[in-house]
PDB file of C-alpha atoms in Angstrom:
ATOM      1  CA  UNK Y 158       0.000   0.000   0.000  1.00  0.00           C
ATOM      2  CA  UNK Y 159       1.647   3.632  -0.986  1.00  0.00           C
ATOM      3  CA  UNK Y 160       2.550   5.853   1.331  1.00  0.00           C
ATOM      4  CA  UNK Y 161      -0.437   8.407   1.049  1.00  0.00           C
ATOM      5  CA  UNK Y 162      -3.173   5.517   0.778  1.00  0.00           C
ATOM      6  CA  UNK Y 163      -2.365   3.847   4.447  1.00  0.00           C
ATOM      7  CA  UNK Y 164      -2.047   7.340   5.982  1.00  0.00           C
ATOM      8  CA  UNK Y 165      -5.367   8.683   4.648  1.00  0.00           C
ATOM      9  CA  UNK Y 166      -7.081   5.234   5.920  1.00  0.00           C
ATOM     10  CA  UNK Y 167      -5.331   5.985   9.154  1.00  0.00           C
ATOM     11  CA  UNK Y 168      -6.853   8.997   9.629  1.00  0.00           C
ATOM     12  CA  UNK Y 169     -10.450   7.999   8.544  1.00  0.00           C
ATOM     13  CA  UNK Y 170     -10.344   5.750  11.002  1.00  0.00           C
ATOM     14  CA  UNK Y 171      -9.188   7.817  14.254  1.00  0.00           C
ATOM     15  CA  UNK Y 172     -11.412  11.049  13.085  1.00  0.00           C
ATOM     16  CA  UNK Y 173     -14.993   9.311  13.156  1.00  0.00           C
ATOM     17  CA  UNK Y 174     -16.929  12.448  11.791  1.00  0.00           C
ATOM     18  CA  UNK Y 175     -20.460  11.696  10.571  1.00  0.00           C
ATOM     19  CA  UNK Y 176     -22.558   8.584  10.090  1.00  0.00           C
ATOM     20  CA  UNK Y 177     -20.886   5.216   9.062  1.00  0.00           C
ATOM     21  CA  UNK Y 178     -22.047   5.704   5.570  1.00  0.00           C
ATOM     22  CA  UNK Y 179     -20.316   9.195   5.760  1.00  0.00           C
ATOM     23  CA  UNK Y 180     -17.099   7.861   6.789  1.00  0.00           C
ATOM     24  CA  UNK Y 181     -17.671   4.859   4.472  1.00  0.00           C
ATOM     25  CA  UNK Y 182     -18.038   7.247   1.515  1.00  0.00           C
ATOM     26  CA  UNK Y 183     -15.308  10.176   2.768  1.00  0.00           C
ATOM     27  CA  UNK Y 184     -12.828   6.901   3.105  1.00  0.00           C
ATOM     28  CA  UNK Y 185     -13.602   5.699  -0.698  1.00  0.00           C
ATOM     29  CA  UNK Y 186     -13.084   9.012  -2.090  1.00  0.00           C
ATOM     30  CA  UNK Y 187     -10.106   9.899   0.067  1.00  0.00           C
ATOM     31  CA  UNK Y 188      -8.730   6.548  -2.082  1.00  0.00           C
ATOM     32  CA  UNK Y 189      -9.398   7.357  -4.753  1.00  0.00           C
ATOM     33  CA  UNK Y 190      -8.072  11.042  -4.850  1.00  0.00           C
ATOM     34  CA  UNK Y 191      -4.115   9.303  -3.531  1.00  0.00           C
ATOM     35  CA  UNK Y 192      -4.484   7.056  -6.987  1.00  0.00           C
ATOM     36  CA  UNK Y 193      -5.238   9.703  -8.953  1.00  0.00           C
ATOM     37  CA  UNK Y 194      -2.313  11.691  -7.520  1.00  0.00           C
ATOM     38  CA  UNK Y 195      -0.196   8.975  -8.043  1.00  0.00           C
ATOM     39  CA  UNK Y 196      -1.256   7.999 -11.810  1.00  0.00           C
ATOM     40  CA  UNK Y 197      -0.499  11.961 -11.790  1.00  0.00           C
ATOM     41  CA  UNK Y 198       2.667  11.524 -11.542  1.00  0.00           C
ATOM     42  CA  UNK Y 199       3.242  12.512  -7.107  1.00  0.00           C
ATOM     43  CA  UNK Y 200       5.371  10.269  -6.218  1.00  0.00           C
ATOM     44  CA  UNK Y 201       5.925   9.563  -1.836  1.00  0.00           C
ATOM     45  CA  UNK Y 202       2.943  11.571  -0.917  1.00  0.00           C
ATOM     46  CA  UNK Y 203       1.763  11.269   2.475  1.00  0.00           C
ATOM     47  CA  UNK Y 204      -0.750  13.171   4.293  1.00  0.00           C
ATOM     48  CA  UNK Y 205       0.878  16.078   5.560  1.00  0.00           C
ATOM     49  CA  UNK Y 206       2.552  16.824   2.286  1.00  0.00           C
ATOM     50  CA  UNK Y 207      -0.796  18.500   0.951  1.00  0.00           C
ATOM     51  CA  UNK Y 208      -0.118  21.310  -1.465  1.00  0.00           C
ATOM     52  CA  UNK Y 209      -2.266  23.448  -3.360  1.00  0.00           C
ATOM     53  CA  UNK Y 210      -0.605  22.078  -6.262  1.00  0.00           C
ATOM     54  CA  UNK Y 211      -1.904  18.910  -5.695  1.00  0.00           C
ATOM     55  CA  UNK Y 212      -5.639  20.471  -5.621  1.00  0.00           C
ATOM     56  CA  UNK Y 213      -4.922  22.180  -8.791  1.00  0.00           C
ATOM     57  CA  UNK Y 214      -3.984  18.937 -10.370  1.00  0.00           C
ATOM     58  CA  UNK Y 215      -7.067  17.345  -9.189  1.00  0.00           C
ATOM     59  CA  UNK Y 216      -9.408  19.583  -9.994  1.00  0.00           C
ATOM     60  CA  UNK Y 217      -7.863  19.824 -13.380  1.00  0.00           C
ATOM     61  CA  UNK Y 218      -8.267  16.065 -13.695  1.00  0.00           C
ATOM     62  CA  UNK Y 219     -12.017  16.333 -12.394  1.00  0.00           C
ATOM     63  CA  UNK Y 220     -12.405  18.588 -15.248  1.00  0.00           C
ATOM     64  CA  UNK Y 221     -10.656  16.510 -18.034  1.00  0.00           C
ATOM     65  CA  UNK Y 222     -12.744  13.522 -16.969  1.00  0.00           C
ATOM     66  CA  UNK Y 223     -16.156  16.032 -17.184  1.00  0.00           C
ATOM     67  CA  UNK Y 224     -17.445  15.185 -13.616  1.00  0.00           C
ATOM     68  CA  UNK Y 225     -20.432  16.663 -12.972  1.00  0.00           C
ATOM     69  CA  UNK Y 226     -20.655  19.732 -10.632  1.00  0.00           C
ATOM     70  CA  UNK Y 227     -21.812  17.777  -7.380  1.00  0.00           C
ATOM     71  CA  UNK Y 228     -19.708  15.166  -7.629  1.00  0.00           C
ATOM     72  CA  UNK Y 229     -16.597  18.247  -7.676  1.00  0.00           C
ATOM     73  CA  UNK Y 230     -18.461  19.702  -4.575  1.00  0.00           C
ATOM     74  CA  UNK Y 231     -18.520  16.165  -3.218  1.00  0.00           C
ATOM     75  CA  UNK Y 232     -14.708  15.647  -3.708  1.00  0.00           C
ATOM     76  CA  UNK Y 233     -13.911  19.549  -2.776  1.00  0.00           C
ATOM     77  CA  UNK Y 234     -15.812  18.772   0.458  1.00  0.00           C
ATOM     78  CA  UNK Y 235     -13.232  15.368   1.120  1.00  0.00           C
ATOM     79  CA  UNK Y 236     -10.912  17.929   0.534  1.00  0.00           C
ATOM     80  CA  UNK Y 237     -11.386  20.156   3.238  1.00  0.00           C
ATOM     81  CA  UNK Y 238     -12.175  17.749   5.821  1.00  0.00           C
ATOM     82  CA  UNK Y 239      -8.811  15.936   4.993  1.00  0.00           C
ATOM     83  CA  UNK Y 240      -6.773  19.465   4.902  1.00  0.00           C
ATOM     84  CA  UNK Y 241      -8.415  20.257   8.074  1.00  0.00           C
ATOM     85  CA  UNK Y 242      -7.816  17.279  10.180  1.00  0.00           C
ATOM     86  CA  UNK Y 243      -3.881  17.853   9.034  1.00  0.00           C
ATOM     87  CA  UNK Y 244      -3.896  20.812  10.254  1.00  0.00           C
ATOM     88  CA  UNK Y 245      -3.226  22.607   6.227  1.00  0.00           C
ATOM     89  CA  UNK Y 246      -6.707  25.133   5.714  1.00  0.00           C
ATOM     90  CA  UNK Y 247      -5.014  27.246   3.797  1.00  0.00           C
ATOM     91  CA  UNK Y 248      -4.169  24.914   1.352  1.00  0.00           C
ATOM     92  CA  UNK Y 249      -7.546  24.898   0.105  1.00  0.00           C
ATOM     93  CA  UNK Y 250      -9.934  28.018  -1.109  1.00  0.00           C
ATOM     94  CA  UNK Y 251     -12.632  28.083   1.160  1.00  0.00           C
ATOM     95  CA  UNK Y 252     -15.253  28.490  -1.677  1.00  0.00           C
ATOM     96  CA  UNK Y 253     -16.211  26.660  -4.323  1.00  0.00           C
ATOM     97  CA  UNK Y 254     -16.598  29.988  -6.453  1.00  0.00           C
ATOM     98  CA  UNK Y 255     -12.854  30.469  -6.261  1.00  0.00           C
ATOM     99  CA  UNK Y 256     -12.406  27.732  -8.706  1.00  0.00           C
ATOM    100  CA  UNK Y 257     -15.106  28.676 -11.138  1.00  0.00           C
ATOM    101  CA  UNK Y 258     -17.220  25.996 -10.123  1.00  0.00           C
ATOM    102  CA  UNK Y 259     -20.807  26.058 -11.010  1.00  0.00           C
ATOM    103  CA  UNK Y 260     -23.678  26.100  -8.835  1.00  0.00           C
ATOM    104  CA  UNK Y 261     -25.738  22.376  -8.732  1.00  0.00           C
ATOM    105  CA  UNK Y 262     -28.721  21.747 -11.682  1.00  0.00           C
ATOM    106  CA  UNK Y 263     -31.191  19.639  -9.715  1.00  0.00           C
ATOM    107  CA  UNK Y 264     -33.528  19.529 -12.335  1.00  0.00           C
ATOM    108  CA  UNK Y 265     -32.161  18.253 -16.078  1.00  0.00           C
ATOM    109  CA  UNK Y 266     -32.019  20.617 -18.768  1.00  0.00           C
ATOM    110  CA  UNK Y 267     -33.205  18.769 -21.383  1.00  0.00           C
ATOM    111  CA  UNK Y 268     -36.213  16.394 -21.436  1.00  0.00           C
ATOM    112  CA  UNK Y 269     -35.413  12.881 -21.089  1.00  0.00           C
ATOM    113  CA  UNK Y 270     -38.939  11.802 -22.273  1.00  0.00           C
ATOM    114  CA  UNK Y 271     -38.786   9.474 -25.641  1.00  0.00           C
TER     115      UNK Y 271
END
């Protein structure tokens, strides 16, 4: 297991925020975001080493891979927690509008009726 992977598992499970399908989800994610930093190219990440760099990156990946807006928020949110429990806020914008990110479409804009 890399570096970044076992310490962002660590600290899911001492920082027990939220319901167990929360922390189930947060955990997944968290995953998810190290292996796309290291298919990136960031090589002996760990937790600490946070940089806004490494957002950037992300985000720009997010973008490439046309996520849709919520799922961003969704990821942003991981984010944040995982800067903040490091002790790293400033790393991160605290808004979403900093990165030119959309507001949610709850309702679809075209008609899906056949």
């Amino acid at each position: 297991m890399r570096d970044l992977n076992y310490d962002l598992k660590n600290l899911c499970r001492r920082n027990r925020d939220g319901s167990y399908s929360t922390q189930a989800n947060r955990q997944q994610r968290l995953q998810q975001m190290a292996n796309d930093l290291h298919a990136l190219g960031f090589r002996q990440l760990r937790a600490r080493s946070l940089k806004p760099k490494h957002v950037d990156a992300l985000l720009t990946l997010w973008r490439t891979n046309q996520l849709s807006v919520g799922t961003i928020k969704n990821r942003l949110t991981d984010l944040r927690w995982w800067a903040e429990k490091v002790d790293k806020k400033s790393v991160i914008r605290p808004s979403n509008a900093d990165y030119g990110i959309a507001l949610r479409q709850y309702l679809p804009q075209q008609s899906k009726a056949v």
